[in-house]
PDB file of C-alpha atoms in Angstrom:
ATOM      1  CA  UNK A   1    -111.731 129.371  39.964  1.00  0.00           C
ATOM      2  CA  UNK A   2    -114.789 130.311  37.388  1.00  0.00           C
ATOM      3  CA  UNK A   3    -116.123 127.821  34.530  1.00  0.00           C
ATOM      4  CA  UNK A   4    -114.656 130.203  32.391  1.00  0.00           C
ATOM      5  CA  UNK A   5    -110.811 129.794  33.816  1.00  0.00           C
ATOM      6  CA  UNK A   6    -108.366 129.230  31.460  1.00  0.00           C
ATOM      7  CA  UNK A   7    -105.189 127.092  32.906  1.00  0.00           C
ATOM      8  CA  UNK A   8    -102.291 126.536  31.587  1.00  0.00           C
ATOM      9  CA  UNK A   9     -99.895 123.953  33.476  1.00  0.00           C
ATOM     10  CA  UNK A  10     -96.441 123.907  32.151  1.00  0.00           C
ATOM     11  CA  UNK A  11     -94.431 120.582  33.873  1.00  0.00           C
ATOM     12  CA  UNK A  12     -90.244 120.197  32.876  1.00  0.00           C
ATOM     13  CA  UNK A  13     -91.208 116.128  32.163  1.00  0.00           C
ATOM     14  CA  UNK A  14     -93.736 113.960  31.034  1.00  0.00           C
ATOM     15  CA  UNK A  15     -95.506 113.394  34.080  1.00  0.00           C
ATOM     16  CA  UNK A  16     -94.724 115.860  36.095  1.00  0.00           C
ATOM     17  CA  UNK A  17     -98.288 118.025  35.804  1.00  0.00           C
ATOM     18  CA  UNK A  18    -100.385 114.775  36.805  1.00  0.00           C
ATOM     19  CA  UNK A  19     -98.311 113.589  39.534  1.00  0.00           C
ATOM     20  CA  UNK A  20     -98.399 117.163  41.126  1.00  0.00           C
ATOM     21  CA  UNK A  21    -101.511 118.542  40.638  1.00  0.00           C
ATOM     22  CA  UNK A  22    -103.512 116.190  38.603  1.00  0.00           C
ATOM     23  CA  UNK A  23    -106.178 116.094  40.970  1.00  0.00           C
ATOM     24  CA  UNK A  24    -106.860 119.565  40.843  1.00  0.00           C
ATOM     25  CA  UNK A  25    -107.148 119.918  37.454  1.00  0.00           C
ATOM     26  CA  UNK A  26    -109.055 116.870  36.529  1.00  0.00           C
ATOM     27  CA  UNK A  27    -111.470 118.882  39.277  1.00  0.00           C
ATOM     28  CA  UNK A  28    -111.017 122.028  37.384  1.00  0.00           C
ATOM     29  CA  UNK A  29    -112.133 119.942  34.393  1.00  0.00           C
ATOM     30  CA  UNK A  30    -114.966 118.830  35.490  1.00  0.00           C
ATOM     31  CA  UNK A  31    -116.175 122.823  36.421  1.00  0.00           C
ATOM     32  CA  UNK A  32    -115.791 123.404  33.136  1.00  0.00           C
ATOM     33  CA  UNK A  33    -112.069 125.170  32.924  1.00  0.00           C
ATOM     34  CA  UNK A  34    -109.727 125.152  29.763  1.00  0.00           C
ATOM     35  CA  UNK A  35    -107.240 123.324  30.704  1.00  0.00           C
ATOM     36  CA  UNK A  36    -103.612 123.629  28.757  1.00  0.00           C
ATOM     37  CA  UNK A  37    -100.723 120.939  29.166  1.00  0.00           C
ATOM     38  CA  UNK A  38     -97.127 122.606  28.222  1.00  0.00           C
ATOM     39  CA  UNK A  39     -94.234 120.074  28.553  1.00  0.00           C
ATOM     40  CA  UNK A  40     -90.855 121.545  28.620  1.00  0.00           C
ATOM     41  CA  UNK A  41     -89.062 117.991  27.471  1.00  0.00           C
ATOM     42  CA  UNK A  42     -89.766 114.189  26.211  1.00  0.00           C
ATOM     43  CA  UNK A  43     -87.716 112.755  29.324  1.00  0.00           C
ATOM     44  CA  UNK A  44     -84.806 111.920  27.604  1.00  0.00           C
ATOM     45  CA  UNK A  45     -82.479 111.547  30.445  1.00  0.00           C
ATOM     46  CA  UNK A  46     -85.043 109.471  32.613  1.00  0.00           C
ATOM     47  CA  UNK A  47     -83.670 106.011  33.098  1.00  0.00           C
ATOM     48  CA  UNK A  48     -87.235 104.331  31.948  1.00  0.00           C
ATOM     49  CA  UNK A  49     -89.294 105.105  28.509  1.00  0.00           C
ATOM     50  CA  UNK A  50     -88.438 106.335  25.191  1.00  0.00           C
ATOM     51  CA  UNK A  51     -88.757 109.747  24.242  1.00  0.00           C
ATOM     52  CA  UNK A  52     -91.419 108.719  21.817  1.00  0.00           C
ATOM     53  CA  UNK A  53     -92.982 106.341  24.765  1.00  0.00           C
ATOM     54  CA  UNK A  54     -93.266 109.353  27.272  1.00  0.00           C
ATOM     55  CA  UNK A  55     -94.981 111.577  24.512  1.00  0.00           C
ATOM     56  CA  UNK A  56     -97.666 108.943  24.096  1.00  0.00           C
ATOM     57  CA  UNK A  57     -98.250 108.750  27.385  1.00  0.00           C
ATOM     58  CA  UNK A  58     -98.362 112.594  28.092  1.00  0.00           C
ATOM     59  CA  UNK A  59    -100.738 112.426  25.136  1.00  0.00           C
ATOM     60  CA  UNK A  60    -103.425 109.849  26.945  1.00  0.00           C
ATOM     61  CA  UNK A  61    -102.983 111.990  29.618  1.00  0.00           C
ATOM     62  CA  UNK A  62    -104.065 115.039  28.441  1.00  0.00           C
ATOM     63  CA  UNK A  63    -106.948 113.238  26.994  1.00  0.00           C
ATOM     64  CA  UNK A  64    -108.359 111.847  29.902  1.00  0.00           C
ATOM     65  CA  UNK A  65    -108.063 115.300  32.001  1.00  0.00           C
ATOM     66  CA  UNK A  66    -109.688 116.701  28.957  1.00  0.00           C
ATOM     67  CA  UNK A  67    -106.852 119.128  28.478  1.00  0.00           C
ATOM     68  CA  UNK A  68    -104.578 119.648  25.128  1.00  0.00           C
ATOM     69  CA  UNK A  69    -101.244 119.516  24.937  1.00  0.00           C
ATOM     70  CA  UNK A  70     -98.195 120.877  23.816  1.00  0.00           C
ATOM     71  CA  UNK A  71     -94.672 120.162  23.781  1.00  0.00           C
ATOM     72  CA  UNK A  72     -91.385 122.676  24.357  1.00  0.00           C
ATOM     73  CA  UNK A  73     -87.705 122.190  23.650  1.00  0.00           C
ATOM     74  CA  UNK A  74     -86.012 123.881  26.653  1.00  0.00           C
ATOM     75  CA  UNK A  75     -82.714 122.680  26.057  1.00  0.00           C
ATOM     76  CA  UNK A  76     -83.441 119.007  26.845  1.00  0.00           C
ATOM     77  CA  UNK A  77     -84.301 116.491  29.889  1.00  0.00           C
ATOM     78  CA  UNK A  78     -81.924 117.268  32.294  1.00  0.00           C
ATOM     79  CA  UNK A  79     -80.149 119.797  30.948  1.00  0.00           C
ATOM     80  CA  UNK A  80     -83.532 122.672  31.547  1.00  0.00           C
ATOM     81  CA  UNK A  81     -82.121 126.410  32.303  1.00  0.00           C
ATOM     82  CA  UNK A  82     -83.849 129.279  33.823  1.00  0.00           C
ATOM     83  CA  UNK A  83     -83.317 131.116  30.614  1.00  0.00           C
ATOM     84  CA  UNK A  84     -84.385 134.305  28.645  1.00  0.00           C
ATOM     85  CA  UNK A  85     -84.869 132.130  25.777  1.00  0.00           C
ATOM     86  CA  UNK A  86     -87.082 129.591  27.590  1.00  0.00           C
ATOM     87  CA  UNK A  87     -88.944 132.381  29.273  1.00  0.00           C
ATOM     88  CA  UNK A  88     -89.695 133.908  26.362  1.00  0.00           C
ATOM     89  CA  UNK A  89     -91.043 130.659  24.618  1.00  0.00           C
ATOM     90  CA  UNK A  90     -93.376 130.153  27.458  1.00  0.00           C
ATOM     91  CA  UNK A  91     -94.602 133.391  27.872  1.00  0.00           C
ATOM     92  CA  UNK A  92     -95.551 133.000  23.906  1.00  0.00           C
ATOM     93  CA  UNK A  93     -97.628 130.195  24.789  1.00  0.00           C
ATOM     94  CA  UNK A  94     -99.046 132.084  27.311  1.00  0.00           C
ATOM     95  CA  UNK A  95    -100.349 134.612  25.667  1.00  0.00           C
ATOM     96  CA  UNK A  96    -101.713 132.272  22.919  1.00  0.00           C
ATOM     97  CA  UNK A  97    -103.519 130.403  25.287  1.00  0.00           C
ATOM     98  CA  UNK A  98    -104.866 133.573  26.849  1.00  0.00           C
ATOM     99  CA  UNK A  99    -104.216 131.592  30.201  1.00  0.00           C
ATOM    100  CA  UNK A 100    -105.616 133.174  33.188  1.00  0.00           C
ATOM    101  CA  UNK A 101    -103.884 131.144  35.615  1.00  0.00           C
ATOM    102  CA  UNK A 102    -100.436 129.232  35.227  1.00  0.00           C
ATOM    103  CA  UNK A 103     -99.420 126.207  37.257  1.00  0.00           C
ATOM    104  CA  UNK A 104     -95.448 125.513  37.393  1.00  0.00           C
ATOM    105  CA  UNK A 105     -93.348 123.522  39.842  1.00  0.00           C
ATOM    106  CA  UNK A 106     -92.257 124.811  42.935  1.00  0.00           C
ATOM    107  CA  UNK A 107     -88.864 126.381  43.004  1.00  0.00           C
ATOM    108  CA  UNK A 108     -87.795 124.518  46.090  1.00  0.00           C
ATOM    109  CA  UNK A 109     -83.950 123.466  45.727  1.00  0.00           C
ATOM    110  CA  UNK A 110     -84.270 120.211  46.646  1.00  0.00           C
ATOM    111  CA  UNK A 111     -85.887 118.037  44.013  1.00  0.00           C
ATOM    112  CA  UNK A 112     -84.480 117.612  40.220  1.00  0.00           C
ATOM    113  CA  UNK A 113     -83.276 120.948  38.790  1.00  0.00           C
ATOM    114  CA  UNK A 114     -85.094 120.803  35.861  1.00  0.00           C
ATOM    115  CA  UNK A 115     -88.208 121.554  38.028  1.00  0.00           C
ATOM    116  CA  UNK A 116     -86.674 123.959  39.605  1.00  0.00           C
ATOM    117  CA  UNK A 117     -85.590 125.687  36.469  1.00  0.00           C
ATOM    118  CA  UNK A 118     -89.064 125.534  34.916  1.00  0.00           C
ATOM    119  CA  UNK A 119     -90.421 127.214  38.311  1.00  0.00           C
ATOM    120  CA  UNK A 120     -88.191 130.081  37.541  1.00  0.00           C
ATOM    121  CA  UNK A 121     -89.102 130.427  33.579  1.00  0.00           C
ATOM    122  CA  UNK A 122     -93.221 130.116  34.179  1.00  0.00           C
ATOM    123  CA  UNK A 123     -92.498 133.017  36.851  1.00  0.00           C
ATOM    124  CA  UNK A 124     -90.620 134.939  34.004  1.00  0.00           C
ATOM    125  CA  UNK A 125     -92.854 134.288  31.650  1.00  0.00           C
ATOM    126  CA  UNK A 126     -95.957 135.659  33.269  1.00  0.00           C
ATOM    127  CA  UNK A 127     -93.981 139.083  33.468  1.00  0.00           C
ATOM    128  CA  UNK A 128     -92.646 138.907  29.786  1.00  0.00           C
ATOM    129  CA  UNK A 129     -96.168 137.884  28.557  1.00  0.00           C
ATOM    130  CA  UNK A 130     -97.647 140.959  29.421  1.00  0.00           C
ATOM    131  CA  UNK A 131     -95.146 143.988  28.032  1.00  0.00           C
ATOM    132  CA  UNK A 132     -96.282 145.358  25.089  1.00  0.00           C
ATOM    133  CA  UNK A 133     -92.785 146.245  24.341  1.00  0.00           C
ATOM    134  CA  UNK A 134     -91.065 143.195  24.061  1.00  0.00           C
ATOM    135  CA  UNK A 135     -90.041 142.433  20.173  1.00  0.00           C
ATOM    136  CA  UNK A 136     -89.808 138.630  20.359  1.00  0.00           C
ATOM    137  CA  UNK A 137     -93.537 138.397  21.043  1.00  0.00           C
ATOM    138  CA  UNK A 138     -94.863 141.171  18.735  1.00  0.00           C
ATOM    139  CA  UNK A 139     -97.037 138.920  16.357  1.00  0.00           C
ATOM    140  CA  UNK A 140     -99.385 138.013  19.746  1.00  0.00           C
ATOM    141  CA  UNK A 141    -101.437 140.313  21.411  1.00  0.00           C
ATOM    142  CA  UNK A 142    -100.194 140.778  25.478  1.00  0.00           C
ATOM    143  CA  UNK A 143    -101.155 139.163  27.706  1.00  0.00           C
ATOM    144  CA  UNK A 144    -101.612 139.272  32.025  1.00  0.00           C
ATOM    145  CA  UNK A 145    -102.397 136.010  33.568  1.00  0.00           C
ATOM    146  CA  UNK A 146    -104.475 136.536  37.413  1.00  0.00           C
ATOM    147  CA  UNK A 147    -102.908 134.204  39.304  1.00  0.00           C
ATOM    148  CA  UNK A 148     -99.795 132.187  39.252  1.00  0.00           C
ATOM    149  CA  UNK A 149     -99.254 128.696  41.834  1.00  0.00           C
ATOM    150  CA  UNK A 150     -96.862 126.940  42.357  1.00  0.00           C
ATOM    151  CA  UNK A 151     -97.160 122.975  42.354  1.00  0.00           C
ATOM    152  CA  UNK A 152     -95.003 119.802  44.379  1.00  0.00           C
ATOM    153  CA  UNK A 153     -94.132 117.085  42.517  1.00  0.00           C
ATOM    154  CA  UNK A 154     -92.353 115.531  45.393  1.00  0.00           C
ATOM    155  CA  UNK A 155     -92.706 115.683  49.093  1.00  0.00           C
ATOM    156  CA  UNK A 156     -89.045 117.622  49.816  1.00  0.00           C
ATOM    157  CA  UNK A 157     -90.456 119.938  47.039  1.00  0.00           C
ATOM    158  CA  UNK A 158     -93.287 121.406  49.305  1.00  0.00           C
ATOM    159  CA  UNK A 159     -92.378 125.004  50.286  1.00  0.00           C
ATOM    160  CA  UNK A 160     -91.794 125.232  53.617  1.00  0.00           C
ATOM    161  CA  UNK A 161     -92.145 128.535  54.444  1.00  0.00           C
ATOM    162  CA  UNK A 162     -95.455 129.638  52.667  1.00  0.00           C
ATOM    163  CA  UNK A 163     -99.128 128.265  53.330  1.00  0.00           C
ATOM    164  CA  UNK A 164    -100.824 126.616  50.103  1.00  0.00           C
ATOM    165  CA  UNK A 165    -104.732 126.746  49.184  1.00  0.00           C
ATOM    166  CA  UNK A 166    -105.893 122.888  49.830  1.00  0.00           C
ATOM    167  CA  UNK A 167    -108.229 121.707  47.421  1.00  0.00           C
ATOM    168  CA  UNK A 168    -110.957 118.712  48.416  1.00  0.00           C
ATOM    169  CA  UNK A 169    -110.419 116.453  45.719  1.00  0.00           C
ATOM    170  CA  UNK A 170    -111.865 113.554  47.047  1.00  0.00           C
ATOM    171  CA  UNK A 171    -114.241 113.057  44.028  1.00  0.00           C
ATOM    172  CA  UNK A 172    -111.092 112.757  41.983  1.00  0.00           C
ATOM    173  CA  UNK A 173    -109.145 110.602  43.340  1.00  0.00           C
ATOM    174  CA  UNK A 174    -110.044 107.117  41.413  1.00  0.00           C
ATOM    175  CA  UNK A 175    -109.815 109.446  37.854  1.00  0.00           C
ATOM    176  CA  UNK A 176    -106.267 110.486  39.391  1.00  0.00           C
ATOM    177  CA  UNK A 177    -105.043 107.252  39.621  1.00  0.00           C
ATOM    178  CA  UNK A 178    -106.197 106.544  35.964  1.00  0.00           C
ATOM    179  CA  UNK A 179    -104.639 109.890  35.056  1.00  0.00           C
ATOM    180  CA  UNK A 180    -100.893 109.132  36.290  1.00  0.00           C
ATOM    181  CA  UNK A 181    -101.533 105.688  35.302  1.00  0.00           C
ATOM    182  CA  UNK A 182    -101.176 106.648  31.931  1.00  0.00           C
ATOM    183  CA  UNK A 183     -97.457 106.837  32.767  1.00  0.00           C
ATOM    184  CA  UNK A 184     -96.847 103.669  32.995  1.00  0.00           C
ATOM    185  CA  UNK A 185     -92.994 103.477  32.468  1.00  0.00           C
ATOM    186  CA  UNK A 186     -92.520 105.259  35.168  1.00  0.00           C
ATOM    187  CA  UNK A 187     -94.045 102.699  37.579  1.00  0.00           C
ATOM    188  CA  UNK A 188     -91.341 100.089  36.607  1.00  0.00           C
ATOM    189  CA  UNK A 189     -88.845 101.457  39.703  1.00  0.00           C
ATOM    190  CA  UNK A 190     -90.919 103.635  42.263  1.00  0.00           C
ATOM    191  CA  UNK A 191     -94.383 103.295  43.419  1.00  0.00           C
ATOM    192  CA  UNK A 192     -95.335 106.892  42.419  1.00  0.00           C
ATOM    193  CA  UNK A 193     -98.780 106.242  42.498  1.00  0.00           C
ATOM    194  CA  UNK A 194     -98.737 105.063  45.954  1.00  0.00           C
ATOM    195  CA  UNK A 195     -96.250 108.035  46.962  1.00  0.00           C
ATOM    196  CA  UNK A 196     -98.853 110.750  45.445  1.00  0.00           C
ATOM    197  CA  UNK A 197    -102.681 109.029  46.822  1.00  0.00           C
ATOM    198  CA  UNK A 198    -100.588 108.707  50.215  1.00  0.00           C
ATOM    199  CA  UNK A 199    -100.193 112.291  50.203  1.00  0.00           C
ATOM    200  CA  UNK A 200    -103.460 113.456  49.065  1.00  0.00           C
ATOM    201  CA  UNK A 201    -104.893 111.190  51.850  1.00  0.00           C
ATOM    202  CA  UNK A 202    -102.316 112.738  54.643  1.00  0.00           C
ATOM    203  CA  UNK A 203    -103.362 116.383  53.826  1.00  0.00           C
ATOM    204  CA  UNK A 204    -107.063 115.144  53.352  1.00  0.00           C
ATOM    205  CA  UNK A 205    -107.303 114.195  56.833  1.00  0.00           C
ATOM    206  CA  UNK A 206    -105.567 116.991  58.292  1.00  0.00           C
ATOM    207  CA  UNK A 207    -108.346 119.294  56.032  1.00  0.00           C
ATOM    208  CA  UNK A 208    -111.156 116.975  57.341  1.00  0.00           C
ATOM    209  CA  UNK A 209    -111.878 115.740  53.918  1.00  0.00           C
ATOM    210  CA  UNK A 210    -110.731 111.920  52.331  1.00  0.00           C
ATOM    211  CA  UNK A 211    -108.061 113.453  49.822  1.00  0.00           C
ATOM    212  CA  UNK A 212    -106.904 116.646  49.251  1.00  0.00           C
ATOM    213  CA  UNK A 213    -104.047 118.596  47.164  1.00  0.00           C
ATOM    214  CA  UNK A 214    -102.518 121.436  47.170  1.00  0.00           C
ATOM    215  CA  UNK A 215    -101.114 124.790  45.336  1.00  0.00           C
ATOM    216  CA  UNK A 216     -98.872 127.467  46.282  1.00  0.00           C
ATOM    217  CA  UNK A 217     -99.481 131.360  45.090  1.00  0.00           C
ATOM    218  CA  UNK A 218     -96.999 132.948  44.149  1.00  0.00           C
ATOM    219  CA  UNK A 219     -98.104 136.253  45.742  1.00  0.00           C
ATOM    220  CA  UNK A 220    -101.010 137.375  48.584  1.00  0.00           C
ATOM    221  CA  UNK A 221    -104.752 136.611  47.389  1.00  0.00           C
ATOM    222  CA  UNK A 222    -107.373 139.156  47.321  1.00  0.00           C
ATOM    223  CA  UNK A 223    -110.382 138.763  49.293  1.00  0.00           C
ATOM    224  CA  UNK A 224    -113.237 140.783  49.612  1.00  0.00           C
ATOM    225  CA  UNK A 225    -113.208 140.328  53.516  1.00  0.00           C
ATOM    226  CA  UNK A 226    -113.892 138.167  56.135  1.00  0.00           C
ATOM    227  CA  UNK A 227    -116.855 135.967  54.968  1.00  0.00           C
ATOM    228  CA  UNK A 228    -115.355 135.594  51.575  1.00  0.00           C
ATOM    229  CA  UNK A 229    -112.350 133.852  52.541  1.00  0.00           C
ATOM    230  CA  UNK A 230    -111.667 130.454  52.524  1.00  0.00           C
ATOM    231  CA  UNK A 231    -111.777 128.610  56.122  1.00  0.00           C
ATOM    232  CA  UNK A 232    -108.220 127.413  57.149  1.00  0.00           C
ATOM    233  CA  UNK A 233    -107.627 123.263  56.841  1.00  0.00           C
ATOM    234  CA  UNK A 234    -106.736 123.362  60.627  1.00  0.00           C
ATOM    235  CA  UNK A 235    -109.236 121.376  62.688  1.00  0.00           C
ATOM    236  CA  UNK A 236    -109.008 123.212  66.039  1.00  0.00           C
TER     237      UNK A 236
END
């Protein structure tokens, strides 16, 4: 990604964004990207923090990745639909932001359904964003983003039929703990924290690097050939 990327990470929860790929962006910070938080609820169903807890904490959040921040009512923590309505209030923000690249979760069944739902309505909106012809977005210019990846929140939500791009992020790693320590009340009844550095250090030694994290596309990248490509993770 250039330093002039603009990125636009939508997450269904407080939370979500950093645990899944705050690594990446706090490195996508640091190149100099725009970097866009869109939260799709305040966590009202979670069974720790208050609504008004969870936005303060999405708020330090977004401050120390250097990113702003927005909030969107998609029906509610827990009760998140793959809508046309939600679709079109993210592709709205999309074209306000003038994102270039979206980040959503992955649309894998098996994780809460309120990521999967918000994997469904970023995909939407990148389509929706860019017709000229769609009335409910006339007052903001369209808008095509370049690239669209998918995120995993959780181990089971890792795709597993589709290859990611691996980032190095082992420069990051002691900002990403401060990053999703921000959440605090979510660290009352699972070790998050431990969950997501374990996992960054798995892939990281399988990529021959200390930590590493990773994105999905949702379609085939465009090289120029050969020596432009990225080297695969696998250390033969």
């Amino acid at each position: 990604m250039s330093k002039e990327t603009t990125i636009l990470a939508v997450g269904a929860h407080p939370d979500d964004i950093e645990f899944g790929c705050g690594a990446i962006l706090l490195k996508e910070a640091e190149a100099g990207s725009r970097i866009h938080f869109l939260v799709c609820s305040k966590g009202e169903s979670g069974s720790n923090g208050t609504p008004e807890e969870r936005v303060a904490e999405s708020e330090a959040a977004a401050a120390r990745c250097g990113a702003s921040l927005s909030f969107l009512d998609c029906g509610g923590d827990g009760r998140i639909v793959a809508s046309p309505r939600n679709a079109m209030e993210v592709a709205r923000v999309i074209r306000a932001t003038g994102a270039s690249v979206l980040l959503a979760p992955s649309r894998v069944e098996n994780q809460h359904p309120d990521h999967v739902a918000i994997g469904k309505v970023a995909m939407d909106a990148a389509r929706l964003a860019r017709y000229a012809g769609v009335s409910d977005l006339a007052e903001l210019k369209p808008h095509a983003i370049e690239s669209l990846y998918f995120y995993a929140i959780t181990p089971g939500a890792e795709p597993a039929a589709q290859l990611p791009f691996v980032f190095d992020v082992s420069l990051q790693i002691e900002a990403w703990r401060e990053l999703m320590s921000c959440h605090q009340s979510q660290m009352k009844t699972r070790r998050y924290l431990d969950l997501q550095v374990s996992r960054a250090r798995t892939l990281g030694l399988q990529a021959g690097c200390e930590y590493a994290q990773a994105l999905w596309p949702n379609d085939p990248v465009l090289v120029n050939g050969l020596n432009s490509a990225p080297r695969g993770i696998r250390l033969f």
